[in-house]
Amino acid sequence: MARYEQVQGTVALITLTNPPVNALSAAVRLGITETVTRALRDPEVKSMVICGENGVFCGGADIREFAKPMSGPPLVPMIAAIEEGEKPVVAAIEGAAFGGGLELALGCHYRIAHSKARVGLPEVTLGLLPAAGGTQRLPRLIGLAPALDLITTGRHVTAQEALKLGIVDQVTDQSALDLAIQFAQQVVGQPLLPRKLSTRQTPCPPDVDGLLEETMAQVKQRARGAMAPIACVQAVRAAATLPYQAGMQKEQELMATLFHSSQARAMQYCFFAQRAVGRWSLSSGAHSGNSKPRPVSKVAVIGLGTMGRGITVALVKAGMSVLAVETNKKQLEIGKQMVSAMLKHDAQKRNATPRLDLLHFTIDLLELKNTDLIIEAVFEDMALKKQVFKELSSVCKADAFLCTNTSGLDVDELAAVTKRPELVVGMHFFAPAHVMKLLEVVHGSRSSPEAVATAMHLGKRLGKVSVLVGNCAGFVGNRMLKPYLEQANFLLEEGATPELVDGALEEFGFPMGVFKMSDLSGLDVGWRIRKEAGLTGPNVDPRDPPRRRQGRRYSPLPDLVCEQGRLGQKNGRGWYLYDKPGGRVATPDPSIHKFLEEYRIKHGISPRQIDRQEVVERCLFALINEGFRSLDDGIAAGPEDIDMIYVFGYGWPRHRGGPMFYAGMVGLPRVLTRLEHYRQAHPEVPHLEPSPLLRRLVASGSPPINKWRDFLQRPHSQL
Ligand SMILES: CC(C)(COP(=O)(O)OP(=O)(O)OC[C@H]1O[C@@H](n2cnc3c(N)ncnc32)[C@H](O)[C@@H]1OP(=O)(O)O)[C@@H](O)C(=O)NCCC(=O)NCCSC(=O)/C=C/CCCCCCCCCCCCC(=O)O
């Protein structure tokens, strides 16, 4: 798995050959070990170049091997042998040098990169740390502060930034390999010792302890319970405070703890799940491998409200020309100002020029006649959306795709008003649409494979993780959110406060708890949906008692909060108080506590002590239970789809793998037992009734998550 050639007479060229990313599998490590030994022994060879096949240097250690017993030569001594050898070794970095790939390059004496290459140590995103010497060599090469940044965030660095930081010695627009071979010949005879990073001292600022403490505090806050970033700081600290060998020892000790942790398993599961959700399939037999997306060059966005603006910005940032449509000149002007400002702000942050030239604005729907794909992003109202779709169906060219940005409305109902239901799909963007990574692509019952492929491909062009889901109220993400929100409200009725519930969920790892999230989204959004559903407002069945609706327990608390004019962050008052309208700093509000007390008295509820475990179990197990139902109904194709929706769309902590993975980690029998317990305590809450799929899985011995598909009531998803 490593090819050996002798080029230019004296240069040994070692090529890693493990497509697609030349991961350092046991066979590759063996190949490198053997070829380096051969080159060191061959008197004709004066220097070496290491490169990767197919324009990629190396994607790092082979992540698939982490779940198996270790075999083959370990990385640390392999890299040490390269560094310690007395012949100069040059890494020719094309494509990517990530993780163990960059650590291999750091063991080489010189690094030449192609201008389009990227480097980084992303191990932290896999629940690990760079344990092939990366935590010790990188700080010695670029200094303590930049190394802490790169290692604790795992961020990818462009070749240009790598050059500035001193990670690479030269960058070229031509062939990095050719330059490396030339370079390898030139450096023969030059002193090697200064190029051996293990012999250097880490460049540190005067107040090392201060920097390390400050970094640790920031990292702990950002980590939300993840262990790896903290271990990364501890390992890099060793590079600043200990001799190299002692630092290596520390690196290994910290890695040993992380390597077998459930967090590492969860994050590595996420790595593969993220890639797996891109491989969609339909029950018709169409799948991502046999359904081609149609090229899309002209895109239009209808409606420049919050969602439409974000979608427009996302499209322009992806280099696409966008026609943005509003109903009147005033709205159009406001939208234009906002979109331009957002693009300028974004470009400023990236030190780039905003592509305002890609933007076109109109109030004339007839201008859509040449557009390939239209994303409707008007207000979430079925009657309005139907009217827009009817108009689009008549003005757009016959083969244009019509997509609706909706968070839960029936895509089939919309498709039915058009003359081309097969070209209609849902695209559920998440706010802010130019920032959030998730896109739910909704397959209507008549959507063609080409329409699905095109929407999925467009999502990828926008840099989104696109997940194909079936058409039902709320699709996958919002459908599962309903029982979660419901449980949170019930907990308030029973004695909890918003800050108790949010505190438990934040301690679990969510960036914000359910009540802070509701305040952020705007409390009137759910209020309107509940009114439309006849759960509150004039359409409520007058025979329903105050805390029952449509035959089940209902909490009117959120409606009552809205009736008090508390709409969330936007007007500075919601479940919390905010410093100002639009402010983000939430403080507990005594008047909410008083309101809850009065509510309980009014409804004869004796408040009880509620602990954090109950909050987590009631909210999250109810959500997970609905996940099992979505799987069994065929609305979600697999547990990975649900998990990626929650990780990328709802802030589920990545180190817990997503709700379905978490259920497996907790143990399906425990999830079932706790749901049964809560169902018994709250017989009037059907969402707590354990789903038949969960029961079947437990009855079958709780198989691992990759076997759950075999237990679905439908052999193929309904998609
Ligand atoms: C940017 C990429 C490289 C390429 O991106 P792209 O072109 O878009 O392609 P992808 O779709 O992402 O990938 C294509 C397929 O390749 C698969 N892939 C990618 N990378 C890897 C990999 N590193 N390993 C395996 N497979 C990989 C990917 O899944 C795709 O296949 P499929 O479609 O899913 O089938 C991009 O791929 C990328 O970013 N890759 C990952 C980069 C990364 O994170 N690298 C870091 C890896 S971890 C690492 O390097 C760690 C090094 C430290 C040394 C560890 C040594 C182990 C020591 C053990 C010590 C244990 C102590 C125990 C003690 C005791 O037991 O007592």
mmCIF file of N, CA, C and O in Angstrom, residues 667-673 692-703 711:
data_model
loop_
_atom_site.group_PDB
_atom_site.id
_atom_site.type_symbol
_atom_site.label_atom_id
_atom_site.label_comp_id
_atom_site.label_asym_id
_atom_site.label_seq_id
_atom_site.Cartn_x
_atom_site.Cartn_y
_atom_site.Cartn_z
ATOM 1 N N GLY A 667 -28.871 2.063 26.310
ATOM 2 C CA GLY A 667 -29.378 0.690 26.362
ATOM 3 C C GLY A 667 -30.872 0.714 26.050
ATOM 4 O O GLY A 667 -31.642 1.373 26.773
ATOM 5 N N LEU A 668 -31.269 0.010 25.001
ATOM 6 C CA LEU A 668 -32.684 0.047 24.615
ATOM 7 C C LEU A 668 -33.592 -0.473 25.733
ATOM 8 O O LEU A 668 -34.671 0.086 25.959
ATOM 9 N N PRO A 669 -33.170 -1.524 26.481
ATOM 10 C CA PRO A 669 -34.057 -1.981 27.555
ATOM 11 C C PRO A 669 -34.319 -0.880 28.593
ATOM 12 O O PRO A 669 -35.419 -0.743 29.099
ATOM 13 N N ARG A 670 -33.291 -0.070 28.854
ATOM 14 C CA ARG A 670 -33.495 1.001 29.847
ATOM 15 C C ARG A 670 -34.446 2.065 29.295
ATOM 16 O O ARG A 670 -35.329 2.552 30.011
ATOM 17 N N VAL A 671 -34.265 2.422 28.021
ATOM 18 C CA VAL A 671 -35.159 3.425 27.423
ATOM 19 C C VAL A 671 -36.603 2.907 27.505
ATOM 20 O O VAL A 671 -37.528 3.635 27.903
ATOM 21 N N LEU A 672 -36.770 1.636 27.180
ATOM 22 C CA LEU A 672 -38.117 1.043 27.213
ATOM 23 C C LEU A 672 -38.686 1.060 28.642
ATOM 24 O O LEU A 672 -39.832 1.492 28.857
ATOM 25 N N THR A 673 -37.876 0.633 29.602
ATOM 26 C CA THR A 673 -38.364 0.564 30.984
ATOM 27 C C THR A 673 -38.758 1.947 31.494
ATOM 28 O O THR A 673 -39.790 2.114 32.143
ATOM 29 N N PRO A 692 -43.821 0.420 19.005
ATOM 30 C CA PRO A 692 -43.711 -1.022 18.711
ATOM 31 C C PRO A 692 -42.298 -1.408 18.245
ATOM 32 O O PRO A 692 -41.809 -2.478 18.587
ATOM 33 N N LEU A 693 -41.632 -0.512 17.503
ATOM 34 C CA LEU A 693 -40.276 -0.859 17.029
ATOM 35 C C LEU A 693 -39.317 -1.000 18.208
ATOM 36 O O LEU A 693 -38.511 -1.946 18.257
ATOM 37 N N LEU A 694 -39.418 -0.093 19.166
ATOM 38 C CA LEU A 694 -38.546 -0.188 20.343
ATOM 39 C C LEU A 694 -38.813 -1.520 21.061
ATOM 40 O O LEU A 694 -37.876 -2.228 21.448
ATOM 41 N N ARG A 695 -40.067 -1.873 21.175
ATOM 42 C CA ARG A 695 -40.403 -3.140 21.855
ATOM 43 C C ARG A 695 -39.832 -4.331 21.069
ATOM 44 O O ARG A 695 -39.279 -5.259 21.641
ATOM 45 N N ARG A 696 -39.974 -4.268 19.734
ATOM 46 C CA ARG A 696 -39.463 -5.395 18.920
ATOM 47 C C ARG A 696 -37.951 -5.518 19.063
ATOM 48 O O ARG A 696 -37.410 -6.614 19.156
ATOM 49 N N LEU A 697 -37.276 -4.358 19.057
ATOM 50 C CA LEU A 697 -35.811 -4.398 19.166
ATOM 51 C C LEU A 697 -35.389 -4.999 20.504
ATOM 52 O O LEU A 697 -34.483 -5.834 20.558
ATOM 53 N N VAL A 698 -36.044 -4.566 21.558
ATOM 54 C CA VAL A 698 -35.674 -5.082 22.886
ATOM 55 C C VAL A 698 -35.987 -6.584 22.946
ATOM 56 O O VAL A 698 -35.168 -7.388 23.435
ATOM 57 N N ALA A 699 -37.141 -6.968 22.401
ATOM 58 C CA ALA A 699 -37.510 -8.387 22.426
ATOM 59 C C ALA A 699 -36.514 -9.226 21.629
ATOM 60 O O ALA A 699 -36.349 -10.421 21.876
ATOM 61 N N SER A 700 -35.831 -8.594 20.656
ATOM 62 C CA SER A 700 -34.864 -9.331 19.833
ATOM 63 C C SER A 700 -33.452 -9.214 20.383
ATOM 64 O O SER A 700 -32.475 -9.441 19.658
ATOM 65 N N GLY A 701 -33.312 -8.785 21.607
ATOM 66 C CA GLY A 701 -31.982 -8.756 22.235
ATOM 67 C C GLY A 701 -31.240 -7.457 22.005
ATOM 68 O O GLY A 701 -30.007 -7.430 22.124
ATOM 69 N N SER A 702 -31.929 -6.390 21.630
ATOM 70 C CA SER A 702 -31.315 -5.064 21.423
ATOM 71 C C SER A 702 -30.123 -5.123 20.474
ATOM 72 O O SER A 702 -28.970 -4.915 20.880
ATOM 73 N N PRO A 703 -30.379 -5.377 19.203
ATOM 74 C CA PRO A 703 -29.271 -5.434 18.235
ATOM 75 C C PRO A 703 -28.577 -4.078 18.096
ATOM 76 O O PRO A 703 -29.171 -3.049 18.448
ATOM 77 N N PHE A 711 -35.474 -4.630 11.410
ATOM 78 C CA PHE A 711 -36.634 -4.832 12.282
ATOM 79 C C PHE A 711 -37.779 -3.875 11.976
ATOM 80 O O PHE A 711 -38.765 -3.839 12.689
#
